[in-house]
XYZ file of C-alpha atoms in Angstrom:
659
model
C -81.695 0.892 -75.445
C -78.088 1.496 -75.856
C -78.195 4.534 -73.472
C -79.834 2.454 -70.699
C -77.155 -0.405 -71.186
C -74.271 2.272 -70.822
C -75.852 3.649 -67.675
C -76.291 0.124 -66.283
C -72.530 -0.698 -67.007
C -71.499 2.709 -65.372
C -73.371 1.885 -62.070
C -71.777 -1.658 -62.097
C -68.486 -0.303 -62.496
C -68.874 2.413 -59.849
C -70.107 -0.348 -57.646
C -67.083 -2.496 -58.191
C -64.680 0.303 -57.762
C -66.468 1.262 -54.392
C -66.167 -2.437 -53.233
C -62.651 -2.558 -54.423
C -61.628 0.632 -52.506
C -63.699 -0.561 -49.461
C -61.847 -3.958 -49.491
C -58.450 -2.200 -49.794
C -59.276 0.100 -46.945
C -60.047 -2.958 -44.606
C -57.428 -5.286 -45.830
C -55.625 -6.985 -42.999
C -52.056 -6.565 -42.469
C -50.027 -9.747 -42.997
C -47.855 -11.025 -40.187
C -44.705 -9.065 -39.628
C -41.400 -10.853 -40.215
C -39.304 -10.884 -37.062
C -36.967 -13.404 -35.699
C -38.116 -15.682 -34.069
C -41.365 -16.047 -35.968
C -44.344 -14.777 -33.938
C -46.719 -17.363 -32.731
C -50.034 -15.556 -33.140
C -51.154 -12.514 -35.252
C -54.416 -10.992 -36.119
C -53.961 -8.209 -38.625
C -55.833 -5.051 -38.810
C -55.757 -2.345 -41.687
C -53.460 0.825 -41.403
C -50.256 1.438 -39.608
C -49.003 3.102 -36.387
C -46.483 5.750 -36.927
C -44.457 6.959 -33.650
C -45.433 10.526 -32.897
C -42.921 13.440 -33.194
C -42.934 13.587 -29.223
C -43.332 9.793 -28.753
C -42.894 8.562 -25.452
C -42.498 5.242 -23.559
C -45.161 5.102 -20.978
C -44.934 2.807 -18.052
C -45.392 2.346 -14.324
C -42.232 4.121 -13.216
C -42.657 2.927 -9.576
C -42.051 -0.820 -10.710
C -38.246 -0.925 -10.964
C -38.356 -4.002 -13.106
C -40.750 -2.323 -15.785
C -38.864 1.075 -15.665
C -35.552 -0.876 -16.430
C -37.177 -2.516 -19.449
C -38.663 0.903 -20.546
C -35.400 2.663 -20.354
C -33.701 -0.120 -22.109
C -36.048 0.115 -24.887
C -35.787 3.776 -25.145
C -32.140 3.632 -25.331
C -31.940 0.839 -28.008
C -34.443 2.876 -30.040
C -32.396 5.985 -29.968
C -29.400 4.092 -30.817
C -30.795 2.195 -33.646
C -32.970 5.204 -35.252
C -31.644 8.298 -33.638
C -35.132 9.141 -32.051
C -35.180 9.909 -28.399
C -38.103 8.390 -26.414
C -38.909 9.960 -23.034
C -39.898 7.356 -20.455
C -42.880 8.801 -18.345
C -45.559 7.574 -16.192
C -49.241 8.657 -16.704
C -51.545 8.444 -19.681
C -50.536 7.541 -23.220
C -51.299 9.717 -26.308
C -51.594 8.656 -29.965
C -48.219 7.537 -31.216
C -46.731 6.535 -27.791
C -45.477 3.162 -26.672
C -47.073 1.543 -23.594
C -45.392 -1.233 -21.425
C -46.935 -2.738 -18.585
C -47.207 -5.988 -16.534
C -50.515 -8.027 -16.856
C -51.407 -11.511 -15.714
C -51.926 -14.097 -18.478
C -51.367 -17.634 -17.524
C -51.233 -18.833 -21.205
C -48.223 -16.700 -21.864
C -45.984 -18.290 -19.090
C -42.675 -16.780 -17.928
C -41.577 -15.268 -21.161
C -44.624 -14.662 -23.384
C -46.000 -11.301 -24.080
C -48.903 -9.633 -26.141
C -48.761 -6.571 -28.275
C -51.527 -4.328 -29.636
C -50.604 -1.879 -32.288
C -53.464 0.719 -32.677
C -53.293 4.623 -32.243
C -50.701 3.700 -29.731
C -48.521 0.397 -29.060
C -49.316 -1.424 -25.976
C -47.019 -4.296 -24.985
C -48.066 -6.384 -21.925
C -46.450 -9.465 -20.291
C -46.777 -11.360 -16.971
C -43.118 -10.916 -16.248
C -40.326 -8.251 -16.952
C -38.586 -10.944 -19.127
C -41.696 -11.172 -21.449
C -41.944 -7.527 -21.574
C -38.340 -7.201 -22.504
C -38.902 -9.794 -25.277
C -41.790 -7.580 -26.477
C -39.532 -4.548 -26.989
C -37.105 -6.698 -28.910
C -40.027 -7.656 -31.242
C -40.813 -3.843 -31.501
C -37.380 -2.929 -32.527
C -37.203 -5.524 -35.236
C -40.582 -4.312 -36.811
C -39.492 -0.884 -36.645
C -36.105 -1.335 -38.407
C -37.883 -2.617 -41.532
C -39.680 0.639 -42.269
C -38.068 3.984 -43.076
C -40.467 5.913 -40.918
C -40.514 3.225 -38.133
C -44.126 2.506 -38.806
C -45.746 -0.675 -37.476
C -48.728 -2.546 -39.086
C -51.712 -2.248 -36.938
C -52.833 -5.576 -35.404
C -52.500 -7.547 -32.376
C -50.031 -10.457 -31.517
C -49.320 -13.091 -28.780
C -45.916 -14.743 -28.526
C -44.338 -17.362 -26.351
C -41.484 -19.911 -26.668
C -41.763 -23.578 -26.857
C -38.503 -24.017 -25.139
C -37.349 -22.193 -22.001
C -33.537 -22.703 -22.586
C -32.288 -21.263 -25.767
C -28.604 -20.840 -26.019
C -25.210 -21.080 -27.494
C -21.689 -22.235 -26.069
C -18.423 -20.616 -27.027
C -15.096 -22.200 -26.420
C -12.923 -19.493 -25.286
C -10.250 -21.987 -23.846
C -8.507 -22.938 -27.060
C -9.049 -19.473 -28.681
C -9.153 -16.409 -26.642
C -12.550 -14.588 -27.267
C -12.169 -10.896 -26.103
C -14.663 -9.552 -23.808
C -15.821 -7.013 -26.072
C -16.905 -9.588 -28.500
C -18.702 -11.398 -25.745
C -20.578 -8.334 -24.649
C -21.626 -7.827 -28.426
C -22.548 -11.387 -28.577
C -25.022 -11.180 -25.634
C -26.630 -8.094 -27.337
C -27.241 -10.043 -30.456
C -28.384 -13.214 -28.541
C -30.866 -11.024 -26.697
C -32.095 -9.406 -29.857
C -33.120 -12.638 -31.108
C -34.640 -13.927 -27.622
C -31.828 -16.469 -26.985
C -31.421 -16.295 -23.256
C -28.356 -18.582 -22.248
C -24.604 -18.332 -23.106
C -22.138 -21.025 -21.933
C -18.682 -19.814 -21.548
C -16.069 -22.647 -21.941
C -13.143 -21.254 -19.797
C -10.365 -23.829 -20.212
C -9.138 -26.457 -22.699
C -6.210 -27.385 -24.785
C -5.000 -28.175 -28.202
C -4.189 -31.523 -29.689
C -0.692 -32.846 -28.643
C 0.088 -34.037 -32.514
C 0.502 -30.249 -33.308
C 3.192 -29.818 -30.766
C 5.402 -32.739 -31.459
C 3.222 -35.251 -29.540
C 4.633 -33.616 -26.424
C 2.197 -32.429 -23.603
C 4.755 -30.007 -21.996
C 4.686 -28.022 -25.258
C 0.935 -28.430 -26.152
C -1.152 -25.141 -25.923
C -3.625 -24.756 -23.164
C -5.400 -22.093 -21.433
C -7.456 -21.101 -18.214
C -9.064 -17.786 -18.895
C -9.970 -16.338 -15.503
C -7.759 -14.398 -13.256
C -6.789 -16.552 -10.542
C -5.280 -15.727 -6.936
C -5.478 -19.031 -5.532
C -3.027 -20.532 -8.068
C -0.739 -17.479 -9.249
C 0.405 -18.275 -12.769
C -2.470 -20.566 -13.637
C -4.110 -17.803 -15.901
C -3.391 -17.754 -19.548
C -0.966 -15.057 -20.428
C -2.176 -14.649 -24.007
C -5.835 -13.511 -23.042
C -7.815 -13.796 -19.959
C -10.813 -12.084 -18.057
C -10.267 -10.230 -14.833
C -12.647 -11.409 -12.100
C -14.193 -7.875 -12.101
C -14.907 -7.729 -15.602
C -16.374 -11.394 -15.609
C -18.755 -10.368 -12.948
C -19.626 -7.174 -14.689
C -20.131 -9.300 -17.883
C -22.526 -11.641 -16.202
C -24.542 -8.535 -14.621
C -24.708 -6.821 -17.958
C -26.054 -9.938 -19.619
C -28.468 -10.417 -17.093
C -29.847 -7.054 -17.599
C -30.465 -8.116 -21.159
C -32.231 -11.342 -19.642
C -29.355 -13.486 -20.917
C -27.811 -15.991 -18.341
C -24.198 -16.631 -18.356
C -23.178 -20.296 -17.426
C -19.463 -20.375 -16.660
C -17.660 -23.630 -17.287
C -14.626 -25.075 -15.748
C -14.155 -28.350 -17.706
C -12.780 -31.376 -15.787
C -11.544 -33.987 -15.236
C -10.636 -34.198 -19.005
C -9.507 -31.223 -21.146
C -7.438 -30.080 -18.156
C -3.984 -29.736 -19.600
C -3.983 -25.894 -18.314
C -4.212 -27.360 -14.738
C -1.557 -30.274 -15.252
C 1.012 -28.082 -16.828
C 0.613 -25.747 -13.876
C 0.731 -28.735 -11.286
C 2.099 -31.793 -13.070
C 1.644 -34.118 -10.187
C -2.379 -34.088 -10.661
C -1.944 -35.308 -14.348
C -2.687 -38.859 -15.404
C 0.464 -40.774 -16.437
C -1.740 -43.495 -18.114
C -4.433 -41.578 -19.974
C -2.452 -38.373 -20.934
C -1.695 -35.142 -19.160
C -5.022 -33.707 -20.599
C -6.587 -36.003 -17.997
C -6.475 -35.479 -14.138
C -5.284 -38.333 -11.955
C -8.536 -39.256 -10.312
C -6.641 -41.498 -7.801
C -4.485 -38.603 -6.414
C -5.905 -36.711 -3.457
C -3.921 -33.612 -4.506
C -6.177 -33.516 -7.622
C -9.272 -32.823 -5.444
C -7.544 -30.284 -3.251
C -6.404 -28.415 -6.310
C -10.134 -28.520 -7.953
C -11.822 -27.543 -4.716
C -9.557 -24.572 -4.346
C -10.277 -23.587 -7.841
C -14.090 -23.756 -7.590
C -13.893 -22.049 -4.095
C -12.297 -18.983 -5.477
C -14.972 -18.391 -7.969
C -18.106 -19.604 -5.919
C -17.450 -18.555 -2.313
C -18.786 -15.407 -0.522
C -21.697 -13.243 -0.471
C -20.791 -11.796 -4.082
C -19.055 -14.710 -5.865
C -17.264 -14.379 -9.171
C -19.807 -16.881 -10.699
C -22.753 -14.759 -9.757
C -25.548 -16.540 -11.903
C -27.948 -19.475 -11.071
C -26.037 -22.193 -12.845
C -22.243 -23.393 -12.981
C -20.936 -26.061 -15.556
C -18.490 -28.442 -14.202
C -17.418 -30.145 -17.550
C -17.266 -34.123 -17.064
C -17.010 -35.190 -20.914
C -14.697 -37.561 -22.611
C -12.684 -39.080 -19.905
C -11.286 -42.541 -20.687
C -13.529 -45.709 -19.773
C -10.899 -48.426 -20.475
C -10.838 -49.378 -16.802
C -14.011 -49.944 -14.663
C -12.084 -48.736 -11.618
C -11.485 -45.542 -13.498
C -14.977 -45.389 -14.464
C -16.129 -45.650 -10.944
C -13.702 -42.934 -9.897
C -15.005 -40.727 -12.688
C -18.543 -41.108 -11.470
C -17.370 -40.291 -7.893
C -15.436 -37.334 -9.221
C -18.755 -36.035 -10.954
C -20.852 -36.522 -8.093
C -18.432 -34.698 -5.753
C -18.206 -31.512 -7.881
C -22.162 -31.579 -8.537
C -22.680 -31.421 -4.850
C -19.840 -28.906 -4.276
C -21.306 -26.493 -6.674
C -24.791 -27.077 -4.937
C -23.262 -26.261 -1.611
C -22.491 -22.888 -2.870
C -26.212 -22.490 -3.714
C -25.810 -22.962 -7.518
C -27.342 -25.512 -9.815
C -24.804 -27.838 -11.456
C -24.568 -28.532 -15.299
C -22.785 -31.493 -16.720
C -21.761 -32.829 -20.099
C -23.551 -36.201 -20.836
C -21.059 -38.942 -20.149
C -22.827 -41.494 -17.889
C -23.592 -44.093 -20.599
C -19.794 -43.998 -21.650
C -19.063 -44.169 -17.872
C -21.760 -46.572 -16.894
C -21.167 -47.946 -13.375
C -22.336 -48.663 -9.794
C -21.225 -45.524 -8.282
C -24.346 -43.285 -7.818
C -24.112 -39.780 -9.491
C -26.706 -37.198 -8.332
C -29.311 -36.509 -10.955
C -31.959 -34.511 -8.996
C -32.008 -30.770 -10.186
C -28.942 -31.349 -12.312
C -28.860 -30.250 -15.953
C -26.933 -32.416 -18.565
C -25.913 -31.274 -22.014
C -26.911 -34.098 -24.281
C -24.099 -33.935 -27.002
C -23.452 -37.452 -28.202
C -25.905 -40.425 -27.467
C -22.960 -42.880 -27.282
C -21.733 -40.839 -24.306
C -25.145 -40.277 -22.600
C -28.327 -42.058 -24.116
C -30.902 -39.348 -23.739
C -33.993 -41.393 -22.656
C -31.923 -43.198 -20.284
C -30.666 -40.104 -18.759
C -34.080 -38.730 -18.409
C -35.037 -42.144 -16.699
C -32.238 -41.444 -14.258
C -33.677 -37.963 -13.411
C -31.578 -35.465 -15.518
C -33.009 -32.573 -17.328
C -31.502 -32.210 -20.780
C -30.050 -29.446 -22.911
C -30.363 -30.685 -26.532
C -26.870 -29.993 -28.002
C -26.285 -32.952 -30.526
C -22.747 -32.804 -32.073
C -24.013 -34.109 -35.511
C -26.366 -31.191 -36.090
C -25.009 -28.213 -33.907
C -21.379 -28.337 -33.614
C -19.188 -25.831 -35.559
C -15.564 -26.469 -35.602
C -14.035 -23.722 -37.752
C -11.808 -25.062 -40.615
C -11.440 -28.497 -39.112
C -12.797 -30.725 -41.723
C -15.079 -32.503 -39.417
C -18.393 -31.660 -37.798
C -19.453 -28.443 -39.512
C -17.589 -25.224 -40.649
C -21.020 -23.683 -41.277
C -24.172 -25.374 -39.825
C -26.701 -26.715 -42.383
C -29.151 -23.983 -41.670
C -31.684 -25.285 -44.324
C -31.928 -28.765 -42.750
C -32.120 -27.294 -39.109
C -34.788 -24.797 -40.148
C -36.855 -27.629 -41.819
C -36.192 -30.419 -39.662
C -34.594 -29.843 -36.080
C -36.050 -28.716 -32.817
C -34.631 -29.436 -29.201
C -36.776 -32.621 -29.125
C -34.167 -34.153 -31.741
C -31.405 -35.303 -29.715
C -29.219 -36.852 -32.314
C -31.410 -39.820 -33.600
C -33.410 -39.872 -30.413
C -36.686 -37.969 -30.978
C -38.736 -36.696 -27.935
C -42.231 -35.224 -28.021
C -42.281 -31.622 -28.855
C -42.172 -29.612 -25.559
C -41.297 -32.677 -23.445
C -40.679 -31.281 -20.055
C -37.315 -33.309 -19.714
C -35.864 -31.180 -22.606
C -35.337 -27.717 -21.058
C -34.161 -26.503 -24.606
C -31.310 -26.468 -26.812
C -28.020 -24.973 -27.718
C -25.570 -24.873 -30.436
C -21.817 -24.520 -30.061
C -18.468 -23.342 -31.470
C -15.369 -25.522 -30.660
C -11.949 -23.888 -31.593
C -10.280 -27.346 -31.653
C -7.503 -26.467 -34.173
C -5.212 -23.949 -32.107
C -3.137 -22.039 -34.628
C -5.357 -22.426 -37.930
C -5.538 -18.646 -38.521
C -9.355 -18.433 -37.673
C -10.209 -14.891 -36.406
C -12.985 -13.796 -33.988
C -14.592 -12.388 -37.301
C -14.468 -15.743 -38.924
C -16.176 -17.306 -35.924
C -18.858 -14.750 -35.912
C -19.423 -15.153 -39.719
C -20.199 -18.900 -38.984
C -22.120 -18.198 -35.867
C -24.636 -15.444 -36.917
C -26.576 -17.294 -39.655
C -26.928 -20.317 -37.242
C -28.160 -18.058 -34.397
C -30.760 -16.505 -36.415
C -31.947 -19.845 -37.749
C -31.901 -21.775 -34.363
C -33.635 -18.758 -32.581
C -36.733 -19.518 -34.599
C -36.591 -23.329 -33.961
C -35.953 -23.009 -30.167
C -38.802 -20.350 -29.822
C -41.230 -20.905 -32.592
C -40.679 -24.629 -32.570
C -41.484 -27.339 -35.217
C -43.755 -25.480 -37.718
C -42.702 -22.042 -38.693
C -44.919 -20.898 -41.511
C -42.396 -19.127 -43.712
C -40.222 -21.567 -45.930
C -36.687 -21.529 -45.526
C -35.660 -19.811 -48.856
C -37.874 -16.675 -47.999
C -36.566 -16.819 -44.311
C -32.941 -16.904 -45.461
C -33.374 -13.704 -47.760
C -35.413 -11.840 -45.187
C -33.156 -12.392 -42.384
C -30.389 -10.574 -43.947
C -32.346 -7.329 -43.552
C -32.274 -7.406 -39.844
C -29.596 -5.897 -37.824
C -27.295 -8.052 -35.513
C -28.415 -5.968 -32.443
C -28.833 -2.404 -31.373
C -25.582 -0.644 -32.426
C -23.987 -3.891 -33.295
C -22.366 -4.498 -36.704
C -19.703 -7.163 -36.165
C -20.193 -8.445 -39.687
C -19.106 -5.100 -41.079
C -22.066 -4.635 -43.284
C -22.223 -1.183 -45.144
C -25.236 -0.654 -47.138
C -27.714 -3.144 -48.680
C -27.352 -2.788 -52.432
C -24.000 -3.505 -54.301
C -22.324 -0.205 -54.929
C -19.284 2.014 -53.936
C -20.037 2.916 -50.281
C -17.214 5.340 -49.650
C -14.568 7.140 -51.822
C -11.987 9.872 -51.147
C -9.800 11.784 -53.724
C -6.861 11.168 -51.522
C -5.731 9.285 -48.349
C -3.515 11.254 -45.955
C -1.525 10.027 -42.903
C -3.718 9.852 -39.806
C -6.917 10.321 -41.802
C -10.040 8.933 -40.083
C -12.788 7.348 -42.239
C -16.391 6.976 -41.099
C -16.416 3.320 -41.009
C -14.402 1.092 -38.701
C -14.279 -1.822 -41.216
C -15.930 -3.715 -44.002
C -16.933 -7.345 -43.843
C -16.556 -10.104 -46.388
C -17.474 -9.606 -49.804
C -15.570 -6.356 -50.383
C -13.167 -4.575 -52.809
C -10.793 -1.851 -51.705
C -9.022 0.035 -54.611
C -6.720 2.914 -54.762
C -3.849 4.409 -56.813
C -0.388 4.685 -55.190
C 2.827 6.367 -55.687
C 5.357 4.381 -53.433
C 7.839 5.871 -51.291
C 10.328 3.943 -48.998
C 8.348 2.710 -46.048
C 10.000 1.469 -42.777
C 8.818 -1.984 -41.481
C 5.691 -1.879 -39.598
C 4.254 1.077 -41.746
C 0.377 0.764 -41.789
C -2.032 1.509 -44.416
C -5.283 1.133 -42.227
C -6.058 0.015 -39.061
C -9.166 -0.713 -36.819
C -9.455 -2.053 -33.371
C -9.537 -5.642 -35.071
C -7.010 -5.565 -37.792
C -4.063 -3.771 -39.474
C -3.122 -3.699 -43.212
C 0.393 -2.894 -43.744
C 2.244 -1.339 -46.537
C 5.424 -2.830 -45.049
C 4.994 -5.583 -42.485
C 7.014 -5.658 -39.337
C 8.794 -8.986 -40.352
C 9.356 -9.041 -44.273
C 8.778 -5.514 -45.306
C 6.057 -6.749 -47.699
C 2.357 -5.736 -47.988
C 0.378 -7.834 -45.502
C -2.100 -7.851 -42.639
C -2.448 -8.885 -39.117
C -5.505 -9.885 -36.900
C -5.925 -12.134 -33.755
C -2.166 -12.428 -33.449
C -1.738 -13.815 -37.094
C 0.424 -12.140 -39.582
C -0.162 -12.872 -43.241
C 2.018 -11.568 -45.992
C 0.932 -10.845 -49.650
C 4.552 -11.366 -50.710
C 4.536 -8.298 -52.891
C 6.156 -4.838 -52.243
C 6.478 -1.652 -54.198
C 9.698 0.364 -54.369
C 10.398 4.014 -54.079
C 8.702 5.882 -57.062
C 6.669 3.066 -58.622
C 3.311 3.687 -59.358
C 0.413 1.334 -59.422
C -3.351 0.625 -59.252
C -4.179 -1.654 -56.145
C -7.107 -3.815 -55.408
C -7.601 -5.871 -52.338
C -10.710 -7.968 -52.040
C -11.782 -10.685 -49.618
C -14.610 -12.907 -48.496
C -14.844 -15.780 -45.898
C -12.430 -17.960 -47.982
C -9.625 -15.894 -49.116
C -7.952 -12.578 -49.420
C -6.711 -11.398 -53.008
C -4.501 -8.628 -54.127
C -4.340 -7.150 -57.562
C -1.665 -4.706 -59.071
C -2.613 -2.932 -62.252
C -5.381 -5.623 -62.737
C -3.174 -8.645 -62.421
C -3.504 -10.886 -59.437
C -0.223 -11.035 -57.557
C -1.195 -12.867 -54.398
C -4.009 -15.164 -53.417
C -4.223 -15.910 -49.899
C -6.524 -18.870 -49.667
C -6.870 -21.722 -47.005
C -3.570 -23.589 -47.057
C -2.366 -26.794 -45.436
C 0.153 -26.933 -42.579
C 1.944 -30.295 -42.020
C 3.437 -31.742 -38.960
C 5.246 -34.858 -37.896
C 6.890 -35.350 -41.239
C 3.384 -35.058 -42.955
C 1.761 -37.531 -40.750
C -0.485 -34.671 -39.266
C -2.092 -31.814 -41.009
C -4.188 -28.709 -40.238
C -6.036 -26.064 -42.546
C -4.712 -22.435 -42.146
C -7.160 -19.676 -43.021
C -5.863 -16.230 -44.332
C -8.913 -14.134 -44.251
C -9.392 -10.341 -43.610
C -12.223 -8.190 -42.438
C -10.678 -4.875 -44.050
C -9.968 -2.269 -41.253
C -10.844 1.366 -42.457
C -10.962 3.380 -39.159
C -7.686 5.161 -39.402
C -5.007 5.671 -42.009
C -1.394 4.959 -40.845
C 1.723 7.405 -40.986
C 2.885 6.382 -44.524
C 5.115 8.547 -46.804
C 3.513 7.137 -50.054
C 1.021 9.077 -51.856
C -2.496 7.414 -52.171
C -5.323 8.683 -54.083
C -8.788 7.705 -55.641
C -9.749 5.277 -52.860
C -12.934 3.497 -53.427
C -14.647 1.026 -51.015
C -17.043 -1.513 -52.728
C -19.459 -3.488 -50.676
C -19.102 -6.327 -53.228
C -16.230 -8.068 -54.916
C -15.281 -6.400 -58.022
C -14.687 -8.838 -60.980
């Protein structure tokens, strides 16, 4: 009896193990993590591993498809070091297949991917096909062997316009950064970058004198020689190339010339067109010369068969003009209507900032086929603007404005709130139905209001990137992502910024020493250009007399000095700002140095003791009546050692702050 019972138990156990193994074999793969989150996923069992001779198979006769395939192959090689040949013909196991296929449900930007023995991506348009390759790259980078989970997905955006606006007027943003920014946006399926080309600082920081107040117009200009900013600008050729390069990555550049307010760069150049009543950052709307000037400016960039503004849209500004006098309001409305129609006369679609509730009046302003940035409901009540015929970009200031280190709006966006609560349907307190056709999509913005506050492009990017990842989800996936924010906020950190882009200066994923050298010799080149926030650099030094300007390390973005060019103390420079540690070593002195930094401060220790903490400080103006925060941060340069005399040994680079 006992023997029969044991046999029965063994049979039951065998059956259980058989079923367990069978279930495991046929377990469905969970939805892959990508940004933005996939709309539809049907998991299968197993995984796809690209073959040793994996190819990208496409219809090479179709130029648009071929261009997408070549871009995918190039990005794949940059990211993973594996070359994929682009070919026509029949696919083999381990290949990638890209092809156009009609599918009304996917719309203009949707796509489908089947992961089986080969990976097949299809889309109704080249745009959707390109977005499918961004998904494949994100999925691939999360597995050491670039394996993909088998299954099928369909993906499509809730909103057609998904973007970002950068204020390049108050702070010059170098072209190489803008190009990398486009790569990042494209990687996360954001498709619109608005470039704010002119603006000015606040006059209280320049003794309340408009003539002294900082202003800039960032484009090369032949019509008005001398108008272009001397401290940083884009040539017309490089701006054209930039727009075309962005378009190849399915990102549209919207150039913005902001008028009739925010125009100090124009009135400093031509004072007679400035408003004596409302301030020289306002154009005089009653002076005919104002219109001759602005007509000439727009003409330079819009006329001809190959205009400088070569995209479909042009932004004419029109925000924050005074409304104290109704005559001025009517003239403002006339100005707005004039330049909408001027832009349209050159075959472009006009974009404006929302201002027509603030500037309510009788003068008609064209609304048909005009896009309005709905940024503050007191300036433009959203539903009234829709009623008047405008299509809206949702860019509410109370949710989506970053103003670095200003103390108002956001220094860093509240990404938790945005992920849980916001979509483009939320225009301030006004809430539309999701996917309302009047809402084209959404944007967020960086405004560099406080000129001279020490903020670097690296600081701007550190604020922008987490917002970009978060809002990419909310503008594509929409109101109901399935992953909770805490998990998303951890997983997003594992993804690259984009193919061959590392603006954050991340080295390694686990906290450790990421580089060390027994000695650092003059002119030595290191394998890393820089290391981003949350780092410590340590080394031993035997000091020599160093001439002013002697560098320890430099990269394209920053320099660290053993003897800075002004004071001869240790210090660093980036973005035109020089910061001093107010410490120096004299000939023959020996010390152990540690320099650490994050997004808030840069700290120097000598022999374990803090000698300098460069934190945010306050600058005072007008006998203390006005103030501004000043930031002293450093993404540490590592690319090349300077020509120093000192002896430096035992260099260690940590990707975390050593306590």
